Structure formats: structure tokens, C-alpha cells
Amino acid sequence: MALKLDISNAYDTVEWDFLRAVMVKLGFGGRWVDLIMECVQSVSYAILVNGKASNSFVPSRGLRQGDSLSPYLFLLCVESLSSLINQAERQKVLRGVLVARGGIRVTHLLFAYDCVVFGQASWQEWLKIKQLLEIYEKASGQCLNRQKTSLFFSTNVRDDIKRRIRKDIGAGMQNNCEKYLGLTIMVGKSQYNTFRGIKDRVWNKISNWKNLFLSPAGKEVLLKAVIQAIPTYHMNVFKLSIKLYKEIAALMDKFW
């Protein structure tokens, strides 16, 4: 099974004491930690009431979104969740899934606050994953958004296990576990059906009525800078079908 996590207000709920403890645990110097925490804790807010700013107040947690330092600090916090999962794997509590026969096992994928956790579809393994998530939530202040969290099960999992795990977490069950970093996680036998959405995105870009009035030079810029960039990310990971290539090329020729 795969569990795609969604964290509510990811940057707003980071506990400052937890952030300091993580940096100390990772081996950063005391002076450096104090300077970073001074930057984090120096923020203040004021609310506009009828167009006038009220008295400012200082928060007790959270990272400033848009600040160039915040993404790096957030990654340090999420590293603690990765460490918890890795420790559980070393203790053979979590087994993860095999990438290929005889290959390595994958327990989780992390990119900023996007997280996908893999495990065996059993009640015991789910309870351990749940315990790790609760530990992380209590320590960091992060909160799992159960309504936006989704589950994916392989076809050979019994229906009673699916229902039991889904009911316990309160998450929705997806056929393809939605997307991760804009890419479809599960690719079936038909790559054409899996990546047909690329063709739809290309069509949406070129079918805009405003684009019909572009000059030839404007159309060339749109094709090279926008349209051709849409499948690039997918092509770095997957080999697209020839049929899909031809259909996308036909749309671009029609636009030109």
C-alpha cells in the first residue's frame, strides 16, 4: 500500500523548540543555531481592521512563507520523520516495498512537505506507520490533513483490510494515488492512457482564444517556451508512447 500524506498549514505549525532541537541533533554549532532562531523568532504580525493596522503581536511558532530561509529549515524538520521511518525499517518493523525483484526496498519518498509512505498492506504495519506519524505530529506541531490524505492498495489486498485501514485513517482511496510532484505515481500497462493528460494540457494551452491572435513570432515563442516544456518533466522519467507523440505533434502543427 501507498499512503500519500497531506500536512495542514505545513509552515505555520512548526514548533520553534522542535526546530532548535533538530538543528542541535544534526550537529549544528550553538552560535549558528542561536542566529537562525533569532531570525525565526524576530517576526511580528499586525492585522488590518477596516484598513488600519492593529497592534502587532509575536507568534510562538511557525515559519515565514516566502522567506528564502524557511524551505531549508522546513526540510530539517521533515528529516526527523525520515529518521523515524528509517529507524523502523532497520528494526524490521516496516518492510516497505521492493522496487524490483532482488532490488532495494523503498519505505518513503519526501519532497518538502509532500510525502509518500510505502508499506505492506497489513493492519500491524499500518499501526506502526500511524504511531510514527503521531510521534512526529506531537513533536513538530505538524498535523496530518486526513481529508486530503489518500491511499492506494495493490490489487491482491483483501477488501476487509482495505476498509479497516481506510476507516481508521479517514482518508479517501484512490485508484492511482493521485500525483506526486506532478507525475502519476502508478503507471499501468497502457502508457498512452496514463499520460494522455499531457495531450489535454497542451490542447488547453493552445486553444485559448487569445492565442489565436498571436503573430507567427508569438506562436513560435509559445510553442518553444511553454508547449514543449509540458512533457519534459515526464520524459525525464518515463518513455512516452509513439502514438501520444504523434497526437501532440499534430496539435502543435494545427496551431502553427
Tab-separated table of C-alpha atoms in Angstrom:
chain	number	residue	atom	x	y	z
A	1	MET	CA	0.000	0.000	0.000
A	2	ALA	CA	0.995	3.616	-0.533
A	3	LEU	CA	-0.064	6.476	1.705
A	4	LYS	CA	0.180	9.992	0.256
A	5	LEU	CA	0.294	12.404	3.178
A	6	ASP	CA	-1.010	15.946	3.215
A	7	ILE	CA	0.113	18.242	6.030
A	8	SER	CA	-2.219	21.036	7.087
A	9	ASN	CA	-0.678	24.531	7.103
A	10	ALA	CA	2.752	22.961	6.856
A	11	TYR	CA	4.856	26.078	7.501
A	12	ASP	CA	2.510	27.701	10.008
A	13	THR	CA	2.581	24.998	12.678
A	14	VAL	CA	6.307	24.253	13.101
A	15	GLU	CA	7.231	24.416	16.782
A	16	TRP	CA	10.287	26.570	17.449
A	17	ASP	CA	11.587	24.349	20.255
A	18	PHE	CA	11.366	21.367	17.905
A	19	LEU	CA	13.279	23.226	15.190
A	20	ARG	CA	16.048	24.115	17.632
A	21	ALA	CA	16.253	20.536	18.920
A	22	VAL	CA	16.506	19.160	15.368
A	23	MET	CA	19.354	21.512	14.448
A	24	VAL	CA	21.236	20.621	17.629
A	25	LYS	CA	20.694	16.902	16.957
A	26	LEU	CA	22.036	17.279	13.416
A	27	GLY	CA	25.246	18.751	14.819
A	28	PHE	CA	24.972	22.460	14.022
A	29	GLY	CA	27.010	24.751	16.255
A	30	GLY	CA	25.343	26.512	19.162
A	31	ARG	CA	26.172	30.004	17.888
A	32	TRP	CA	24.805	29.169	14.443
A	33	VAL	CA	21.598	27.737	15.929
A	34	ASP	CA	21.115	30.879	18.036
A	35	LEU	CA	21.493	33.109	14.961
A	36	ILE	CA	18.977	31.058	12.964
A	37	MET	CA	16.465	31.033	15.804
A	38	GLU	CA	16.880	34.794	16.214
A	39	CYS	CA	15.886	35.196	12.558
A	40	VAL	CA	12.897	32.880	13.015
A	41	GLN	CA	11.649	34.401	16.271
A	42	SER	CA	12.031	38.052	15.266
A	43	VAL	CA	8.833	38.035	13.190
A	44	SER	CA	5.771	40.033	14.236
A	45	TYR	CA	2.325	40.405	12.684
A	46	ALA	CA	-0.372	43.055	12.565
A	47	ILE	CA	-3.950	42.581	11.376
A	48	LEU	CA	-5.668	45.112	9.140
A	49	VAL	CA	-9.054	46.082	10.589
A	50	ASN	CA	-11.080	48.367	8.318
A	51	GLY	CA	-7.891	49.300	6.516
A	52	LYS	CA	-5.986	50.202	9.702
A	53	ALA	CA	-3.224	48.101	11.231
A	54	SER	CA	-3.883	46.848	14.744
A	55	ASN	CA	-1.254	46.409	17.435
A	56	SER	CA	1.467	43.998	16.385
A	57	PHE	CA	1.938	40.663	18.125
A	58	VAL	CA	4.651	37.995	18.128
A	59	PRO	CA	3.731	34.374	17.293
A	60	SER	CA	5.023	31.390	19.231
A	61	ARG	CA	5.583	29.021	16.305
A	62	GLY	CA	5.652	28.794	12.527
A	63	LEU	CA	7.991	29.660	9.660
A	64	ARG	CA	7.506	32.628	7.362
A	65	GLN	CA	6.332	31.527	3.937
A	66	GLY	CA	8.171	33.305	1.160
A	67	ASP	CA	11.300	33.729	3.252
A	68	SER	CA	14.322	32.242	1.459
A	69	LEU	CA	15.479	30.544	4.665
A	70	SER	CA	12.177	28.833	5.526
A	71	PRO	CA	12.270	25.947	2.971
A	72	TYR	CA	15.666	24.808	4.246
A	73	LEU	CA	14.543	24.924	7.862
A	74	PHE	CA	11.389	23.013	6.977
A	75	LEU	CA	13.458	20.293	5.306
A	76	LEU	CA	15.454	19.922	8.521
A	77	CYS	CA	12.207	19.353	10.414
A	78	VAL	CA	10.927	16.777	7.944
A	79	GLU	CA	14.246	14.969	8.204
A	80	SER	CA	13.107	13.819	11.652
A	81	LEU	CA	10.153	11.983	10.066
A	82	SER	CA	12.524	10.347	7.609
A	83	SER	CA	14.762	9.280	10.500
A	84	LEU	CA	11.814	7.726	12.344
A	85	ILE	CA	10.837	5.702	9.284
A	86	ASN	CA	14.435	4.642	8.604
A	87	GLN	CA	14.846	3.509	12.205
A	88	ALA	CA	11.658	1.457	11.969
A	89	GLU	CA	12.988	-0.130	8.788
A	90	ARG	CA	16.299	-1.035	10.452
A	91	GLN	CA	14.354	-2.642	13.282
A	92	LYS	CA	12.378	-4.537	10.604
A	93	VAL	CA	9.119	-3.108	11.882
A	94	LEU	CA	8.398	-1.574	8.475
A	95	ARG	CA	9.184	-3.543	5.350
A	96	GLY	CA	8.377	-1.081	2.587
A	97	VAL	CA	8.025	-2.319	-0.989
A	98	LEU	CA	10.520	-3.794	-3.425
A	99	VAL	CA	11.410	-1.644	-6.418
A	100	ALA	CA	12.232	-4.793	-8.398
A	101	ARG	CA	12.883	-8.436	-7.695
A	102	GLY	CA	16.120	-8.581	-5.761
A	103	GLY	CA	16.283	-4.762	-5.597
A	104	ILE	CA	16.170	-2.283	-2.735
A	105	ARG	CA	13.137	-1.630	-0.570
A	106	VAL	CA	11.517	1.796	-0.528
A	107	THR	CA	9.693	2.940	2.591
A	108	HIS	CA	9.059	6.593	1.777
A	109	LEU	CA	9.620	9.437	-0.661
A	110	LEU	CA	9.975	13.019	0.546
A	111	PHE	CA	9.976	16.320	-1.293
A	112	ALA	CA	9.464	19.301	1.011
A	113	TYR	CA	6.115	18.579	2.709
A	114	ASP	CA	4.962	16.117	0.022
A	115	CYS	CA	5.402	12.629	1.447
A	116	VAL	CA	4.503	9.159	0.202
A	117	VAL	CA	4.907	6.247	2.625
A	118	PHE	CA	5.044	2.663	1.328
A	119	GLY	CA	4.359	-0.454	3.342
A	120	GLN	CA	2.841	-3.891	3.418
A	121	ALA	CA	-0.953	-3.834	3.386
A	122	SER	CA	-1.425	-5.286	6.856
A	123	TRP	CA	-3.093	-3.977	9.981
A	124	GLN	CA	0.081	-4.390	12.061
A	125	GLU	CA	2.223	-2.369	9.661
A	126	TRP	CA	-0.411	0.337	9.405
A	127	LEU	CA	-0.490	0.668	13.206
A	128	LYS	CA	3.272	1.193	13.217
A	129	ILE	CA	3.047	3.835	10.481
A	130	LYS	CA	0.269	5.510	12.422
A	131	GLN	CA	2.384	5.504	15.589
A	132	LEU	CA	5.334	7.112	13.789
A	133	LEU	CA	3.092	9.811	12.326
A	134	GLU	CA	1.587	10.574	15.740
A	135	ILE	CA	5.061	10.908	17.267
A	136	TYR	CA	6.069	13.325	14.511
A	137	GLU	CA	2.860	15.334	14.862
A	138	LYS	CA	3.210	15.751	18.624
A	139	ALA	CA	6.877	16.704	18.431
A	140	SER	CA	6.827	19.063	15.444
A	141	GLY	CA	3.368	20.586	15.715
A	142	GLN	CA	2.538	19.379	12.214
A	143	CYS	CA	-0.955	17.996	11.673
A	144	LEU	CA	-1.999	15.429	9.091
A	145	ASN	CA	-4.892	16.528	6.900
A	146	ARG	CA	-6.847	13.297	6.769
A	147	GLN	CA	-9.382	14.587	4.258
A	148	LYS	CA	-6.689	15.244	1.647
A	149	THR	CA	-4.590	12.196	2.506
A	150	SER	CA	-5.107	9.365	0.030
A	151	LEU	CA	-4.477	5.613	-0.028
A	152	PHE	CA	-3.533	3.200	-2.765
A	153	PHE	CA	-3.699	-0.584	-2.440
A	154	SER	CA	-2.391	-3.235	-4.790
A	155	THR	CA	-4.966	-5.452	-6.454
A	156	ASN	CA	-4.287	-8.523	-4.321
A	157	VAL	CA	-5.176	-6.868	-0.975
A	158	ARG	CA	-8.307	-8.197	0.701
A	159	ASP	CA	-11.283	-5.850	0.814
A	160	ASP	CA	-11.699	-6.161	4.581
A	161	ILE	CA	-8.128	-4.910	5.166
A	162	LYS	CA	-8.710	-2.005	2.791
A	163	ARG	CA	-11.889	-0.973	4.578
A	164	ARG	CA	-10.355	-1.318	8.038
A	165	ILE	CA	-7.271	0.795	7.288
A	166	ARG	CA	-9.239	3.382	5.344
A	167	LYS	CA	-11.788	3.725	8.148
A	168	ASP	CA	-9.072	4.126	10.766
A	169	ILE	CA	-7.251	6.909	8.964
A	170	GLY	CA	-10.335	8.531	7.480
A	171	ALA	CA	-8.646	9.018	4.109
A	172	GLY	CA	-10.022	8.567	0.633
A	173	MET	CA	-8.967	5.636	-1.512
A	174	GLN	CA	-7.589	6.428	-4.951
A	175	ASN	CA	-7.003	4.244	-7.963
A	176	ASN	CA	-3.658	5.846	-8.764
A	177	CYS	CA	-2.797	7.659	-5.515
A	178	GLU	CA	-3.243	10.960	-7.342
A	179	LYS	CA	0.056	12.551	-8.346
A	180	TYR	CA	3.412	13.203	-6.765
A	181	LEU	CA	5.404	16.236	-7.994
A	182	GLY	CA	3.066	16.457	-10.974
A	183	LEU	CA	3.744	12.877	-12.079
A	184	THR	CA	1.426	9.894	-11.972
A	185	ILE	CA	2.746	7.500	-9.342
A	186	MET	CA	1.303	4.279	-10.703
A	187	VAL	CA	1.871	3.572	-14.400
A	188	GLY	CA	-0.223	0.792	-15.898
A	189	LYS	CA	0.390	-1.323	-18.976
A	190	SER	CA	-1.012	1.362	-21.273
A	191	GLN	CA	1.307	4.345	-21.150
A	192	TYR	CA	-0.928	6.122	-23.637
A	193	ASN	CA	-3.870	6.131	-21.204
A	194	THR	CA	-1.616	7.031	-18.279
A	195	PHE	CA	-0.076	10.120	-19.882
A	196	ARG	CA	-2.975	11.205	-22.048
A	197	GLY	CA	-3.365	14.152	-19.695
A	198	ILE	CA	-0.244	15.704	-21.287
A	199	LYS	CA	-2.114	15.995	-24.575
A	200	ASP	CA	-5.042	17.651	-22.786
A	201	ARG	CA	-2.717	20.176	-21.139
A	202	VAL	CA	-1.156	21.030	-24.498
A	203	TRP	CA	-4.598	21.492	-26.024
A	204	ASN	CA	-5.714	23.749	-23.162
A	205	LYS	CA	-2.700	25.979	-23.727
A	206	ILE	CA	-3.120	26.387	-27.477
A	207	SER	CA	-6.932	26.507	-27.573
A	208	ASN	CA	-7.108	29.736	-25.578
A	209	TRP	CA	-8.897	32.282	-27.773
A	210	LYS	CA	-6.233	34.891	-27.042
A	211	ASN	CA	-3.571	32.696	-28.663
A	212	LEU	CA	-5.474	32.720	-31.959
A	213	PHE	CA	-4.478	36.348	-32.462
A	214	LEU	CA	-0.762	35.837	-31.894
A	215	SER	CA	1.696	36.702	-34.611
A	216	PRO	CA	3.861	33.919	-36.107
A	217	ALA	CA	6.712	35.022	-33.834
A	218	GLY	CA	4.389	34.935	-30.814
A	219	LYS	CA	3.204	31.450	-31.719
A	220	GLU	CA	6.796	30.293	-32.045
A	221	VAL	CA	7.632	31.605	-28.571
A	222	LEU	CA	4.527	29.928	-27.121
A	223	LEU	CA	5.424	26.575	-28.718
A	224	LYS	CA	9.079	26.640	-27.700
A	225	ALA	CA	8.826	28.200	-24.237
A	226	VAL	CA	5.524	26.771	-22.995
A	227	ILE	CA	4.128	23.883	-25.027
A	228	GLN	CA	7.364	21.943	-25.489
A	229	ALA	CA	8.156	22.284	-21.777
A	230	ILE	CA	4.964	20.486	-20.680
A	231	PRO	CA	6.114	16.888	-21.395
A	232	THR	CA	9.770	17.494	-20.489
A	233	TYR	CA	9.433	16.524	-16.831
A	234	HIS	CA	7.583	13.318	-17.732
A	235	MET	CA	10.122	12.419	-20.411
A	236	ASN	CA	12.928	12.592	-17.847
A	237	VAL	CA	11.307	9.692	-16.011
A	238	PHE	CA	9.144	7.763	-18.478
A	239	LYS	CA	9.256	6.817	-22.153
A	240	LEU	CA	6.124	8.156	-23.782
A	241	SER	CA	4.281	6.182	-26.433
A	242	ILE	CA	4.764	6.962	-30.140
A	243	LYS	CA	1.016	7.427	-30.532
A	244	LEU	CA	0.991	10.179	-27.918
A	245	TYR	CA	3.991	11.874	-29.558
A	246	LYS	CA	2.209	11.967	-32.896
A	247	GLU	CA	-1.022	13.366	-31.422
A	248	ILE	CA	0.825	16.150	-29.577
A	249	ALA	CA	2.810	16.988	-32.724
A	250	ALA	CA	-0.426	17.110	-34.724
A	251	LEU	CA	-1.917	19.605	-32.255
A	252	MET	CA	1.173	21.817	-32.491
A	253	ASP	CA	1.138	21.692	-36.303
A	254	LYS	CA	-2.541	22.618	-36.311
A	255	PHE	CA	-1.868	25.579	-34.033
A	256	TRP	CA	1.017	26.745	-36.190
